[in-house]
Amino acid sequence: MKIAILSGDGIGPEITGQAVKVLNALGESFEMETADVGGAGYAAHGHPLPPATLALAKAADAVLFGAVGDFKYDNLERALRPEQAILGLRRELGLFANLRPAILYPELAGASTLKPEVVAGLDILIIRELTGDIYFGKPRGVRECPDGPFKGQREGFDTMRYAEGEIRRIAHVAFQTARKRGKRVTSVDKANVLETFQFWRDIVTSVHQEYQDVELEHMYVDNAAMQLVRAPKKFDVIVTGNMFGDILSDAAAMLTGSIGMLPSASLDANNKGLYEPSHGSAPDIAGKGVANPLATILSAAMMLRYSLDRAEQADRIENAVKAVLAQGLRTPDIFEEGMTRVGTEQMGDAVVRALA
Ligand code: NAD
């Protein structure tokens, strides 16, 4: 099993370092190879996604990604900015399914902005289509407005579109994933207003014929946003398009209190994937040894489960994370009175000890 380790910028190297330590402690013989990406890729090779990095990511069985981005690159032309690396990897590796679990460990219930009884024990999974929708649809741009009351003025426009095959494949991911969890899928759309999402609803309903053991409900996105905050525990798996998923997954992330706890997976059609924490490179705390490495360690667990067929090892890591939280160890982002404050390295070491 070959794992590409792309640490990136800011806190990226610190947090992936802890995840690598945990992977090494499992007693498996993974081959791990590192490469520069993001600002580090630009600094060393003149491009955020150097050809050698892309080749490594393609050759590997899975990619463990830290984070990219640094304000010092903000004035570069868009194509050379660090963030282009992650977009390029998604495109080049065909990573169309983004899985973001939002889990609230009972020990952290006080860290959420919602009442503990609303969120304690939360365990939902948002599956976001990642390579289509209005984010990629063409034509797009700024043009002269052709009609209506603003005719002749400049207007910005984008194109929302989803092909049948694109909807089918993400629906299959959702139903298959739900089978391994609570067997319930909520498909989120805006079928009452948008043709694209009426079509989405029809196709998801037809794919559901193959998964009669899984319950399917449809929900409009505005209602889903409300329900996520009102009664988030009623969901199991949510599947939705790129734009709605972008917004809903960030809202769900905050239900759990800290972005430093949230892993993610982006999968292709064969379950090869890129695994990364949901947060960015956090330049404000980079190099200080205080970043929470748990989102990256939990991303490594997702990698073992979804791409490397090592579900028992994934369970071991997830149980070790629960154990260190139960011991009261907290990085500053999740610290509460009465707990033990630890840094990035100490948290990684504690997870390694808990594995044993
Ligand atoms: P961010 O997620 O990096 O940071 C937001 C806040 O959360 C900061 O206060 C940060 O200190 C804190 N934070 C993030 N991760 C943490 C962790 N593991 N432990 C403790 N605290 C943590 O978002 P931002 O500040 O908006 O962006 C910073 C850079 O990251 C930008 O260049 C942005 O483009 C980039 N970014 C990259 C990715 C990615 O690599 N996939 C995703 C989002 C943002």
PDB file of C-alpha atoms and ligand atoms in Angstrom, residues 9 11 15 65-71 74 82-83 86 90 258-261 276-286 290-296 331-334 344, ligand 1:
ATOM      1  CA  ASP A   9       1.757  24.900   4.123  1.00  0.00           C
ATOM      2  CA  ILE A  11       0.216  23.931  10.096  1.00  0.00           C
ATOM      3  CA  ILE A  15      -0.500  17.961  11.701  1.00  0.00           C
ATOM      4  CA  PHE A  65      -3.189  15.906   2.493  1.00  0.00           C
ATOM      5  CA  GLY A  66      -2.439  18.561   5.124  1.00  0.00           C
ATOM      6  CA  ALA A  67      -3.531  22.036   4.044  1.00  0.00           C
ATOM      7  CA  VAL A  68      -2.390  24.698   1.596  1.00  0.00           C
ATOM      8  CA  GLY A  69      -2.379  28.472   1.617  1.00  0.00           C
ATOM      9  CA  ASP A  70      -0.306  31.322   2.911  1.00  0.00           C
ATOM     10  CA  PHE A  71      -1.122  35.013   2.811  1.00  0.00           C
ATOM     11  CA  ASP A  74      -2.145  36.205  -2.112  1.00  0.00           C
ATOM     12  CA  PRO A  82      -1.471  27.471  -3.312  1.00  0.00           C
ATOM     13  CA  GLU A  83      -5.231  26.701  -3.228  1.00  0.00           C
ATOM     14  CA  ILE A  86      -6.285  21.061  -4.187  1.00  0.00           C
ATOM     15  CA  ARG A  90      -9.627  16.887  -7.327  1.00  0.00           C
ATOM     16  CA  SER A 258     -14.085  22.951  16.448  1.00  0.00           C
ATOM     17  CA  ILE A 259     -12.948  22.713  12.881  1.00  0.00           C
ATOM     18  CA  GLY A 260      -9.809  21.082  14.304  1.00  0.00           C
ATOM     19  CA  MET A 261     -11.786  17.848  14.877  1.00  0.00           C
ATOM     20  CA  GLU A 276      -7.606  15.899   4.554  1.00  0.00           C
ATOM     21  CA  PRO A 277      -8.787  17.840   7.574  1.00  0.00           C
ATOM     22  CA  SER A 278     -11.707  20.184   6.836  1.00  0.00           C
ATOM     23  CA  HIS A 279      -9.727  23.228   7.950  1.00  0.00           C
ATOM     24  CA  GLY A 280      -7.096  25.288   6.164  1.00  0.00           C
ATOM     25  CA  SER A 281      -3.439  25.991   6.810  1.00  0.00           C
ATOM     26  CA  ALA A 282      -4.126  28.268   9.839  1.00  0.00           C
ATOM     27  CA  PRO A 283      -1.168  30.618   9.240  1.00  0.00           C
ATOM     28  CA  ASP A 284      -2.032  32.436  12.498  1.00  0.00           C
ATOM     29  CA  ILE A 285      -0.884  29.464  14.597  1.00  0.00           C
ATOM     30  CA  ALA A 286       1.622  27.807  12.222  1.00  0.00           C
ATOM     31  CA  VAL A 290      -0.616  24.303  19.189  1.00  0.00           C
ATOM     32  CA  ALA A 291      -2.626  23.095  16.155  1.00  0.00           C
ATOM     33  CA  ASN A 292      -5.108  20.315  16.792  1.00  0.00           C
ATOM     34  CA  PRO A 293      -3.888  17.250  14.831  1.00  0.00           C
ATOM     35  CA  LEU A 294      -7.032  15.152  15.462  1.00  0.00           C
ATOM     36  CA  ALA A 295      -8.849  16.104  12.222  1.00  0.00           C
ATOM     37  CA  THR A 296      -5.826  14.879  10.251  1.00  0.00           C
ATOM     38  CA  THR A 331      -5.372  21.366  22.348  1.00  0.00           C
ATOM     39  CA  PRO A 332      -6.208  25.083  22.860  1.00  0.00           C
ATOM     40  CA  ASP A 333      -9.039  25.132  20.249  1.00  0.00           C
ATOM     41  CA  ILE A 334     -11.093  22.617  22.294  1.00  0.00           C
ATOM     42  CA  THR A 344       0.256  19.209  18.683  1.00  0.00           C
TER      43      THR A 344
HETATM   44  P1  NAD B   1      -8.308  28.077   8.482  1.00  0.00           P
HETATM   45  O1  NAD B   1      -9.175  26.879   8.529  1.00  0.00           O
HETATM   46  O2  NAD B   1      -6.897  27.861   8.108  1.00  0.00           O
HETATM   47  O3  NAD B   1      -8.341  28.829   9.899  1.00  0.00           O
HETATM   48  C1  NAD B   1      -9.538  29.332  10.469  1.00  0.00           C
HETATM   49  C2  NAD B   1      -9.362  29.446  11.989  1.00  0.00           C
HETATM   50  O4  NAD B   1      -9.370  28.130  12.534  1.00  0.00           O
HETATM   51  C3  NAD B   1      -8.031  30.081  12.400  1.00  0.00           C
HETATM   52  O5  NAD B   1      -8.234  30.834  13.561  1.00  0.00           O
HETATM   53  C4  NAD B   1      -7.150  28.891  12.728  1.00  0.00           C
HETATM   54  O6  NAD B   1      -6.144  29.164  13.690  1.00  0.00           O
HETATM   55  C5  NAD B   1      -8.158  27.889  13.251  1.00  0.00           C
HETATM   56  N1  NAD B   1      -7.754  26.496  12.963  1.00  0.00           N
HETATM   57  C6  NAD B   1      -7.765  25.872  11.760  1.00  0.00           C
HETATM   58  N2  NAD B   1      -7.297  24.621  11.882  1.00  0.00           N
HETATM   59  C7  NAD B   1      -6.989  24.448  13.177  1.00  0.00           C
HETATM   60  C8  NAD B   1      -6.455  23.362  13.927  1.00  0.00           C
HETATM   61  N3  NAD B   1      -6.128  22.184  13.360  1.00  0.00           N
HETATM   62  N4  NAD B   1      -6.241  23.534  15.246  1.00  0.00           N
HETATM   63  C9  NAD B   1      -6.566  24.689  15.853  1.00  0.00           C
HETATM   64  N5  NAD B   1      -7.078  25.758  15.205  1.00  0.00           N
HETATM   65  C10 NAD B   1      -7.284  25.638  13.876  1.00  0.00           C
HETATM   66  O7  NAD B   1      -8.996  29.106   7.473  1.00  0.00           O
HETATM   67  P2  NAD B   1      -8.503  30.555   6.960  1.00  0.00           P
HETATM   68  O8  NAD B   1      -7.773  31.259   8.043  1.00  0.00           O
HETATM   69  O9  NAD B   1      -9.685  31.142   6.336  1.00  0.00           O
HETATM   70  O10 NAD B   1      -7.480  30.225   5.792  1.00  0.00           O
HETATM   71  C11 NAD B   1      -6.074  30.142   5.956  1.00  0.00           C
HETATM   72  C12 NAD B   1      -5.453  29.625   4.671  1.00  0.00           C
HETATM   73  O11 NAD B   1      -5.904  28.282   4.460  1.00  0.00           O
HETATM   74  C13 NAD B   1      -5.875  30.422   3.431  1.00  0.00           C
HETATM   75  O12 NAD B   1      -4.755  30.567   2.611  1.00  0.00           O
HETATM   76  C14 NAD B   1      -6.943  29.546   2.796  1.00  0.00           C
HETATM   77  O13 NAD B   1      -7.045  29.739   1.424  1.00  0.00           O
HETATM   78  C15 NAD B   1      -6.405  28.177   3.117  1.00  0.00           C
HETATM   79  N6  NAD B   1      -7.405  27.072   3.093  1.00  0.00           N
HETATM   80  C16 NAD B   1      -6.966  25.880   2.609  1.00  0.00           C
HETATM   81  C17 NAD B   1      -7.813  24.776   2.618  1.00  0.00           C
HETATM   82  C18 NAD B   1      -7.266  23.465   2.126  1.00  0.00           C
HETATM   83  O14 NAD B   1      -6.053  23.300   2.084  1.00  0.00           O
HETATM   84  N7  NAD B   1      -8.098  22.489   1.759  1.00  0.00           N
HETATM   85  C19 NAD B   1      -9.112  24.890   3.126  1.00  0.00           C
HETATM   86  C20 NAD B   1      -9.524  26.128   3.643  1.00  0.00           C
HETATM   87  C21 NAD B   1      -8.651  27.224   3.633  1.00  0.00           C
END
